Amino acid sequence: MSEKEHKPLSPEWWRSAVIYQIYPLSFKDTTGNGQGDLKGIIDKLDYLNGTEQSLGVDAIWINPIHPSPKKDHGYDVIDYYDIDLELGDLETFDLLVSEADKRGIKIIMDYVLNHTSSQNPWFLESRSSRDNPKANWYLWRDPKPDGSAPNNWLSVFGGPAWTFDENRGQYYMHSFLSDQPDLDWRNPEVLDEMKNVLRFWLNRGVGGFRADAIEHLFKDRDFRDEPLNPNYNPETDNPYDALIHIYSRNQRIEILEIIKEIDEVLGNEKLNFMVSETWLCAEDLLEYHQASEKKVCMPMNLNTLGLPWRVDKFKDFIDKYDSLLNKDHWPNYIFSNHDVSRIVDRIGESKAKSAAMLQLTLRGTPFIYYGAELGMGGVRIPPESIQDPWEKQVPGLGIDRDVARTPMQWNDDKYAGFSNADPWLPVCDNYPEINVKKELEDPNSILNLYRSLIALRHQSSALTEGDYLPLESGNENVLAYIRESETEKKLIMINFSDDEAEVSFEFTCAGIILSTNSNRNSNAESNLKKIVLEGNEGCIFELQ
Ligand code: GLC
């Protein structure tokens, strides 16, 4: 590692941070079992930060790494106070924290709080009788008189949300797989224990948490049936959409109370934060922001995962989201994650660079999903290789989360340098072209664009903390906005279409800072009265 200066951590460091998401099973295998591990992440830290060649990210959010039967790839935890043996151990984790720290990288843990594994000792005890000490840690209900499930609730992953347990003669509730029973968050012992989990990892030096599936935390006290969705089409729609989920999820008031509890655990120094998985619109996200009195808990903005690549759609959402959140409520932008297809697969390869520029120039913390910086995408998973339990339970609807979880493409060696054994999911065929080694050598690669954008963001007060000022570009294919701080003003234009686009502004330009188009001459076109953007070009201008 060559030395690079790192400032000590400042309160609310996550506001200016760029966060990188690692799916640990797919990042780097060092044991030869075809699955990634913690040692693999340690080996690749220099790629992430600390050297002149690095990507330059400030934190990594790692999907769950606790002991787990991996029915849902770690989102089924057996022991919240340990590391899965296949991934490493606590000693390796401590090494990861300290090695990451040397490079200015904080570790963000996935906090799977809604449910555990059905093999978790808590659940084994809970199911053992109706009167054991953990009998009420989970959601147990008697069958209806005819023996059927207590109500009509559905599992997100298909089928009923209830499974009958012979031993207790009762049903238990699970928002996801039957292997993932939901905890009862109204039980104060559950709350205490889950707060201890946070303290345990904070004491080991983590910088924060990503709270999983938080919308599911509380259920209607009376367990009422949910109404049928009149727009549901059984031929084409996801079976979960057959009901309108007004009782089994998003019991907002109590969820927001838990956020206040977590605020307390995270402390007053604002050195740690939590971001919660919330599939909510801008107005509802605001409530989650407001719940955190210390402003250390925030909801994830997952809206941009579902938007079509159209200026009007993005502009509507960004303008509304940004104007709703005041200076205290810090936004975030997520363009890909482990639950949806990759951005390249959603909007096409030719638009990946301009999407990167958009994400890294908006007001709010960007979360970059591993491989997005390479333009990874285009994977086909043969039916016999499918691993995603959701896809297996409701096949054919195009859920297939595996396509976003394939091995990181490091170089053009066999298995893309990810492993020397056959990986748990196939490597994408395009790895000889799309890989870290090759892209680092190519000045015009998307990887080098990400590196430039991240470096620029870190140097620029306008791009990190500055205001977002929406503009009307006058061209339906161009999204334009200004980011402004006390000392800087930057104009950003993104051409969403494949065609050239002309725009005109009255501002005085002090220079072109960065374009996604390597051919743009940075001196030639600083007259903003007539700017012609290439198809899919994004461009950042300095304004006077
Ligand atoms: C979240 C995770 C997803 C997981 C589910 C159940 O949505 O992001 O991957 O399957 O929760 O834990």
XYZ file of C-alpha atoms and ligand atoms in Angstrom:
556
model
C 0.000 0.000 0.000
C 1.449 3.386 -0.901
C 0.655 6.079 1.622
C -2.208 8.508 1.198
C -3.254 11.052 3.779
C -6.363 10.256 5.787
C -8.184 12.753 7.905
C -9.447 11.495 11.271
C -13.108 10.567 11.260
C -15.360 13.562 11.712
C -18.945 13.559 13.016
C -21.433 12.763 10.280
C -18.608 11.571 8.054
C -21.164 9.593 6.032
C -22.480 12.779 4.470
C -19.338 13.230 2.419
C -18.649 9.502 2.095
C -18.951 7.300 -0.940
C -20.127 3.885 0.246
C -19.362 0.649 -1.585
C -21.573 -2.403 -1.145
C -19.877 -5.804 -1.068
C -21.797 -9.038 -1.483
C -19.239 -11.102 0.446
C -19.959 -14.441 -1.225
C -19.011 -12.907 -4.563
C -16.115 -10.540 -3.929
C -12.964 -12.647 -3.553
C -12.435 -16.271 -2.575
C -9.192 -17.094 -0.758
C -10.038 -20.598 0.489
C -10.801 -22.239 -2.840
C -14.399 -23.156 -2.043
C -15.871 -20.998 -4.807
C -17.315 -18.485 -2.315
C -15.898 -15.151 -1.276
C -14.664 -14.570 2.270
C -13.427 -11.877 4.663
C -9.780 -12.549 3.912
C -10.668 -11.886 0.269
C -12.055 -8.470 1.208
C -8.884 -7.703 3.202
C -6.746 -8.711 0.210
C -8.665 -6.294 -1.994
C -8.745 -3.274 0.332
C -6.055 -1.492 -1.671
C -8.383 -1.622 -4.635
C -10.985 0.233 -2.589
C -8.870 2.948 -0.972
C -5.456 3.886 0.323
C -3.346 3.956 -2.844
C -3.143 6.232 -5.861
C -4.726 3.464 -7.969
C -7.680 2.898 -5.633
C -11.321 3.549 -6.299
C -11.396 5.935 -3.330
C -14.441 4.794 -1.337
C -14.826 5.703 2.351
C -16.876 2.803 3.670
C -17.997 -0.671 2.723
C -21.375 -2.082 3.564
C -21.018 -5.853 3.662
C -24.101 -8.064 3.294
C -24.605 -10.422 6.281
C -21.554 -12.348 7.469
C -22.901 -14.112 10.564
C -23.197 -17.902 10.961
C -26.080 -18.947 8.778
C -27.448 -21.982 6.952
C -27.619 -19.517 4.019
C -31.136 -20.383 2.952
C -31.285 -16.702 1.995
C -27.529 -16.182 1.676
C -26.931 -14.884 5.180
C -30.255 -13.110 5.771
C -31.022 -16.020 8.092
C -28.766 -15.533 11.100
C -27.920 -18.232 13.625
C -25.621 -16.171 15.850
C -25.487 -12.373 15.731
C -22.289 -12.294 17.775
C -20.071 -14.314 15.485
C -18.818 -14.695 11.907
C -19.820 -17.493 9.557
C -17.057 -20.105 9.480
C -17.006 -20.188 5.683
C -16.393 -16.436 5.631
C -13.847 -16.192 8.442
C -13.895 -15.648 12.189
C -13.917 -12.785 14.685
C -10.145 -12.445 14.519
C -10.276 -12.017 10.747
C -13.104 -9.550 11.179
C -11.019 -7.484 13.624
C -8.171 -7.548 11.129
C -10.555 -6.359 8.425
C -11.658 -3.430 10.604
C -8.091 -2.390 11.402
C -6.744 -2.868 7.872
C -9.721 -0.980 6.457
C -9.170 1.767 9.001
C -5.570 2.213 7.853
C -6.938 2.978 4.407
C -9.643 5.363 5.583
C -12.456 2.814 5.108
C -15.226 2.216 7.656
C -17.109 -1.079 7.856
C -20.912 -1.045 7.736
C -22.611 -4.231 8.950
C -25.887 -5.626 7.677
C -28.271 -5.732 10.658
C -30.893 -8.426 10.047
C -33.347 -7.444 12.734
C -36.785 -8.516 11.529
C -36.139 -12.261 11.515
C -33.570 -14.898 12.407
C -32.781 -18.286 10.987
C -35.150 -21.071 12.053
C -31.935 -22.757 13.235
C -31.086 -19.879 15.570
C -30.947 -21.215 19.179
C -33.470 -18.493 20.139
C -36.014 -19.987 17.764
C -35.154 -23.575 18.689
C -35.888 -22.667 22.299
C -38.996 -20.708 21.366
C -40.482 -23.597 19.417
C -39.617 -26.164 22.109
C -42.734 -25.404 24.227
C -45.314 -22.704 24.900
C -43.774 -21.701 28.216
C -40.005 -21.573 27.780
C -38.126 -18.266 28.438
C -38.098 -17.421 24.732
C -41.658 -18.646 24.055
C -42.723 -15.102 23.119
C -39.696 -13.991 21.144
C -41.395 -14.872 17.860
C -44.924 -14.439 16.475
C -46.828 -17.573 17.467
C -50.581 -17.894 16.904
C -53.115 -20.659 17.315
C -54.653 -22.169 14.201
C -58.181 -21.211 13.243
C -60.789 -23.748 14.451
C -60.511 -25.581 11.118
C -56.748 -25.886 11.617
C -55.849 -23.328 8.967
C -53.436 -20.406 9.324
C -54.405 -17.487 11.636
C -54.974 -15.091 8.725
C -54.439 -14.608 4.986
C -51.007 -12.954 5.130
C -48.483 -13.832 2.460
C -44.727 -14.276 2.474
C -42.801 -11.821 0.264
C -41.087 -14.843 -1.257
C -44.324 -16.663 -2.146
C -46.832 -18.806 -0.266
C -48.411 -18.144 3.133
C -46.630 -16.125 5.820
C -47.457 -18.854 8.372
C -45.925 -22.252 9.002
C -47.388 -24.795 11.398
C -45.136 -26.188 14.099
C -46.158 -29.649 15.361
C -44.379 -29.230 18.653
C -46.227 -26.134 19.808
C -49.358 -26.941 17.837
C -49.213 -23.348 16.631
C -48.267 -21.348 13.564
C -45.287 -18.980 13.442
C -45.151 -15.972 11.159
C -42.418 -15.305 8.609
C -42.363 -12.339 6.256
C -39.887 -14.182 4.036
C -38.957 -17.915 3.962
C -40.303 -20.356 6.551
C -36.599 -20.688 7.463
C -36.717 -17.003 8.547
C -39.180 -16.654 11.475
C -40.032 -13.047 12.415
C -39.045 -11.809 15.863
C -41.680 -10.183 18.047
C -40.407 -6.619 18.388
C -43.096 -5.799 20.966
C -41.252 -8.066 23.372
C -38.842 -5.846 25.374
C -36.364 -8.721 25.682
C -36.054 -8.864 21.907
C -35.407 -5.132 21.778
C -32.748 -5.384 24.503
C -30.996 -8.279 22.843
C -30.998 -6.630 19.432
C -29.592 -3.435 20.932
C -26.817 -5.538 22.429
C -26.046 -6.811 18.960
C -25.437 -3.228 17.825
C -23.230 -2.488 20.846
C -21.190 -5.639 20.242
C -20.224 -4.568 16.724
C -19.779 -0.896 17.623
C -17.274 -2.034 20.235
C -15.417 -3.885 17.505
C -15.036 -0.649 15.565
C -17.717 -0.683 12.885
C -18.910 2.644 11.492
C -22.571 1.807 11.147
C -25.319 -0.519 10.056
C -27.717 -1.181 7.233
C -30.974 -2.332 8.826
C -32.610 -5.059 6.777
C -36.334 -5.190 5.933
C -37.285 -2.642 8.602
C -40.746 -2.088 7.105
C -41.693 -5.577 8.316
C -40.765 -5.053 11.972
C -44.284 -4.670 13.373
C -47.560 -6.322 12.479
C -51.133 -5.433 13.270
C -51.843 -6.342 16.921
C -55.115 -8.039 15.953
C -53.602 -9.929 13.036
C -56.446 -8.848 10.754
C -56.783 -10.277 7.238
C -55.364 -8.044 4.533
C -57.685 -6.803 1.772
C -57.456 -8.269 -1.715
C -55.707 -6.160 -4.316
C -58.352 -5.436 -7.002
C -55.637 -4.814 -9.619
C -53.880 -8.116 -9.108
C -53.428 -10.259 -12.198
C -52.583 -13.858 -11.190
C -51.286 -14.590 -14.696
C -48.521 -12.027 -14.631
C -48.079 -10.560 -11.157
C -46.005 -11.575 -8.187
C -48.292 -13.652 -5.863
C -47.318 -11.391 -2.946
C -49.150 -8.560 -4.724
C -52.477 -10.404 -4.400
C -53.051 -8.540 -1.106
C -52.665 -4.939 -0.042
C -50.186 -5.047 2.819
C -51.696 -2.694 5.331
C -51.343 -4.961 8.374
C -48.287 -7.152 7.848
C -45.836 -4.323 7.123
C -45.183 -0.630 7.470
C -46.759 -0.205 10.931
C -45.002 3.114 10.887
C -45.539 4.528 14.346
C -43.921 1.633 16.151
C -41.092 1.306 13.621
C -40.261 4.973 14.139
C -40.118 4.358 17.909
C -37.453 1.713 17.306
C -35.457 4.204 15.276
C -35.403 6.461 18.331
C -34.147 3.545 20.452
C -31.389 2.879 17.947
C -30.494 6.586 17.951
C -29.682 6.167 21.636
C -27.439 3.178 21.038
C -25.524 4.927 18.276
C -24.519 7.683 20.703
C -24.158 11.430 20.679
C -20.897 11.824 18.819
C -22.487 11.192 15.430
C -19.597 8.935 14.481
C -21.872 5.995 13.690
C -24.956 5.814 11.565
C -27.663 3.459 10.414
C -29.406 3.329 7.083
C -32.601 1.266 6.837
C -33.943 -0.679 3.909
C -37.161 1.136 2.968
C -39.032 0.733 -0.297
C -40.923 4.000 0.192
C -41.771 7.167 -1.732
C -40.101 10.497 -0.915
C -42.830 11.709 1.474
C -42.682 8.508 3.520
C -38.893 8.576 3.612
C -39.100 11.995 5.239
C -40.907 10.505 8.242
C -38.055 8.073 8.798
C -35.576 10.955 8.669
C -37.622 12.953 11.152
C -37.824 10.022 13.591
C -34.087 10.176 14.175
C -33.648 13.016 16.636
C -29.879 12.747 16.488
C -29.966 12.576 12.702
C -27.894 9.429 12.669
C -30.542 7.063 11.298
C -31.813 7.477 7.797
C -33.881 5.487 5.356
C -32.470 4.123 2.143
C -33.768 5.786 -0.963
C -34.483 2.848 -3.269
C -36.718 4.808 -5.651
C -34.068 5.208 -8.308
C -33.853 1.403 -8.669
C -37.276 1.362 -10.231
C -37.326 4.487 -12.386
C -37.238 4.217 -16.175
C -34.226 6.062 -17.611
C -36.163 9.191 -18.553
C -35.378 12.779 -17.689
C -38.918 13.621 -16.577
C -39.061 10.650 -14.170
C -35.666 11.333 -12.608
C -36.215 15.070 -12.449
C -39.609 14.708 -10.770
C -38.251 12.365 -8.168
C -34.942 14.128 -7.425
C -36.514 17.598 -7.268
C -39.207 16.410 -4.889
C -36.908 14.301 -2.662
C -34.302 17.032 -2.402
C -36.799 19.770 -1.635
C -38.540 17.662 1.040
C -35.347 17.001 2.975
C -33.941 20.027 4.753
C -30.266 20.452 5.618
C -30.521 18.053 8.566
C -32.053 15.222 6.602
C -29.333 13.811 4.488
C -30.388 12.009 1.257
C -28.802 8.991 -0.397
C -28.876 7.543 -3.887
C -28.733 3.873 -4.769
C -28.637 2.816 -8.412
C -27.983 -0.934 -7.948
C -28.002 -3.458 -5.129
C -28.148 -7.194 -4.491
C -31.958 -7.421 -4.820
C -32.528 -6.032 -8.317
C -30.886 -6.456 -11.697
C -27.778 -4.358 -12.272
C -28.050 -0.894 -13.753
C -26.397 -1.992 -17.018
C -29.127 -4.606 -17.413
C -31.834 -2.081 -16.685
C -30.735 0.854 -18.832
C -28.078 -0.557 -21.173
C -24.293 -0.462 -21.322
C -24.111 2.793 -23.276
C -25.777 4.714 -20.436
C -23.765 3.315 -17.530
C -21.227 6.175 -17.566
C -23.797 8.947 -17.488
C -25.667 7.115 -14.708
C -22.406 7.069 -12.723
C -21.993 10.797 -13.233
C -25.551 11.440 -12.148
C -25.255 9.338 -8.995
C -21.929 10.865 -7.970
C -22.968 14.477 -8.500
C -26.287 14.472 -6.658
C -26.742 15.807 -3.127
C -26.678 12.700 -0.938
C -24.482 9.752 -0.107
C -23.974 7.453 -3.099
C -23.961 3.677 -2.508
C -22.026 1.915 -5.252
C -22.774 -1.772 -5.690
C -19.659 -3.885 -6.292
C -18.983 -4.281 -10.008
C -21.059 -1.240 -11.000
C -17.763 0.600 -11.361
C -16.754 -1.936 -14.029
C -20.041 -1.822 -15.907
C -20.744 -5.430 -14.852
C -23.980 -6.899 -16.204
C -25.245 -9.140 -18.964
C -25.142 -12.357 -16.916
C -27.289 -15.344 -17.872
C -27.947 -17.864 -15.115
C -28.811 -21.315 -16.488
C -31.837 -22.800 -14.673
C -29.724 -25.512 -13.031
C -27.432 -22.874 -11.475
C -30.146 -20.781 -9.829
C -29.390 -20.076 -6.157
C -31.889 -17.343 -5.263
C -34.566 -18.816 -2.949
C -37.103 -16.204 -4.080
C -36.667 -17.126 -7.743
C -36.952 -20.802 -6.787
C -40.240 -20.227 -4.921
C -41.872 -18.102 -7.618
C -40.063 -18.990 -10.836
C -40.616 -17.272 -14.157
C -41.576 -13.816 -12.902
C -38.136 -12.436 -13.626
C -37.186 -11.942 -9.965
C -33.872 -13.737 -10.379
C -31.625 -11.851 -7.967
C -28.678 -14.089 -8.890
C -27.904 -11.976 -11.960
C -26.810 -9.170 -9.660
C -24.740 -11.422 -7.394
C -22.188 -13.062 -9.692
C -18.442 -13.051 -8.925
C -16.488 -9.819 -9.071
C -14.455 -9.642 -12.262
C -10.855 -8.924 -11.256
C -8.902 -10.009 -14.346
C -9.041 -12.318 -17.360
C -7.752 -15.430 -15.556
C -10.054 -18.419 -15.236
C -13.059 -17.484 -13.065
C -12.121 -13.825 -13.521
C -9.524 -13.994 -10.722
C -12.335 -14.387 -8.205
C -11.451 -17.939 -7.209
C -9.449 -20.916 -8.391
C -12.490 -23.171 -7.986
C -15.816 -23.236 -9.759
C -17.693 -20.263 -8.202
C -21.054 -20.600 -6.439
C -22.634 -18.567 -9.249
C -21.288 -18.482 -12.803
C -18.900 -15.703 -13.821
C -20.297 -13.493 -16.561
C -18.966 -14.388 -20.029
C -17.794 -10.837 -20.627
C -15.083 -11.036 -17.934
C -12.125 -11.102 -20.378
C -13.107 -7.543 -21.382
C -14.886 -6.267 -18.290
C -12.496 -6.611 -15.388
C -10.527 -4.473 -12.938
C -7.081 -5.156 -14.386
C -8.001 -4.271 -17.940
C -10.087 -1.248 -16.998
C -7.415 0.236 -14.748
C -5.105 0.281 -17.770
C -7.637 1.977 -20.029
C -7.909 5.730 -19.357
C -11.378 5.787 -20.927
C -12.855 2.896 -18.946
C -15.905 3.283 -16.760
C -13.711 2.270 -13.800
C -11.441 5.254 -14.395
C -14.478 7.491 -14.771
C -15.720 6.294 -11.348
C -12.270 6.973 -9.887
C -12.287 10.510 -11.319
C -15.839 11.195 -10.169
C -15.145 9.978 -6.628
C -11.935 12.012 -6.427
C -13.728 15.086 -7.756
C -16.571 14.637 -5.287
C -14.122 14.433 -2.403
C -12.345 17.623 -3.460
C -15.471 19.619 -4.146
C -17.523 21.259 -1.415
C -20.265 21.890 -3.989
C -20.543 18.192 -4.884
C -20.425 16.892 -1.318
C -22.328 19.362 0.848
C -23.548 21.931 -1.674
C -27.163 22.758 -2.436
C -28.945 21.083 -5.321
C -30.567 23.628 -7.628
C -32.812 22.122 -10.303
C -32.762 23.674 -13.785
C -35.013 23.511 -16.812
C -32.697 22.417 -19.602
C -35.178 23.173 -22.392
C -34.361 19.782 -23.901
C -36.490 16.791 -22.896
C -33.479 14.498 -23.027
C -31.164 16.538 -20.834
C -31.238 16.627 -17.051
C -29.441 19.724 -15.780
C -28.787 20.980 -12.257
C -26.382 23.079 -10.265
C -24.529 22.093 -7.106
C -23.487 25.117 -5.161
C -21.487 25.735 -1.993
C -20.209 29.010 -0.576
C -17.073 28.749 -2.669
C -18.036 26.779 -5.768
C -20.757 26.396 -8.333
C -20.932 23.414 -10.649
C -23.339 22.800 -13.508
C -24.107 19.203 -14.427
C -25.798 18.071 -17.628
C -26.753 14.487 -18.390
C -27.992 13.487 -21.822
C -30.355 10.541 -21.288
C -30.752 9.747 -24.998
C -28.583 8.043 -27.618
C -28.821 11.133 -29.820
C -26.934 14.403 -29.691
C -28.672 17.034 -27.613
C -28.306 20.788 -27.770
C -28.844 23.028 -24.760
C -28.291 26.652 -23.993
C -27.702 28.463 -20.686
C -26.939 32.026 -19.726
C -24.334 31.109 -17.095
C -20.689 31.986 -17.505
C -18.547 28.900 -17.624
C -15.125 28.768 -16.041
C -14.233 25.466 -17.662
C -15.266 21.903 -18.333
C -14.264 19.706 -15.452
C -15.217 16.236 -16.540
C -17.108 14.557 -19.346
C -18.133 10.925 -19.756
C -17.053 11.379 -23.352
C -13.297 11.039 -23.657
C -13.256 13.044 -26.911
C -14.571 16.251 -25.455
C -11.921 18.914 -25.595
C -11.943 20.584 -22.239
C -10.960 24.013 -23.622
C -13.084 24.230 -26.723
C -16.662 24.366 -25.579
C -17.010 26.528 -22.584
C -19.622 28.760 -24.169
C -22.802 27.625 -22.489
C -24.985 29.524 -24.978
C -24.617 26.527 -27.225
C -23.569 23.182 -25.880
C -24.012 20.046 -27.929
C -23.837 16.899 -25.828
C -23.027 13.600 -27.500
C -25.532 10.774 -27.106
C -25.492 9.584 -23.453
C -22.883 12.144 -22.511
C -22.721 13.634 -19.047
C -20.673 16.740 -18.402
C -19.647 18.802 -15.367
C -18.878 22.505 -15.826
C -17.382 24.962 -13.366
C -19.428 28.174 -13.225
C -18.161 31.609 -12.364
C -33.904 -7.706 2.370
C -32.601 -8.106 1.724
C -32.853 -9.312 0.880
C -33.344 -10.426 1.767
C -34.580 -9.994 2.546
C -34.899 -10.945 3.643
O -34.841 -7.286 1.456
O -32.068 -7.037 1.011
O -31.722 -9.709 0.157
O -33.659 -11.545 0.989
O -34.389 -8.751 3.162
O -33.952 -10.817 4.669
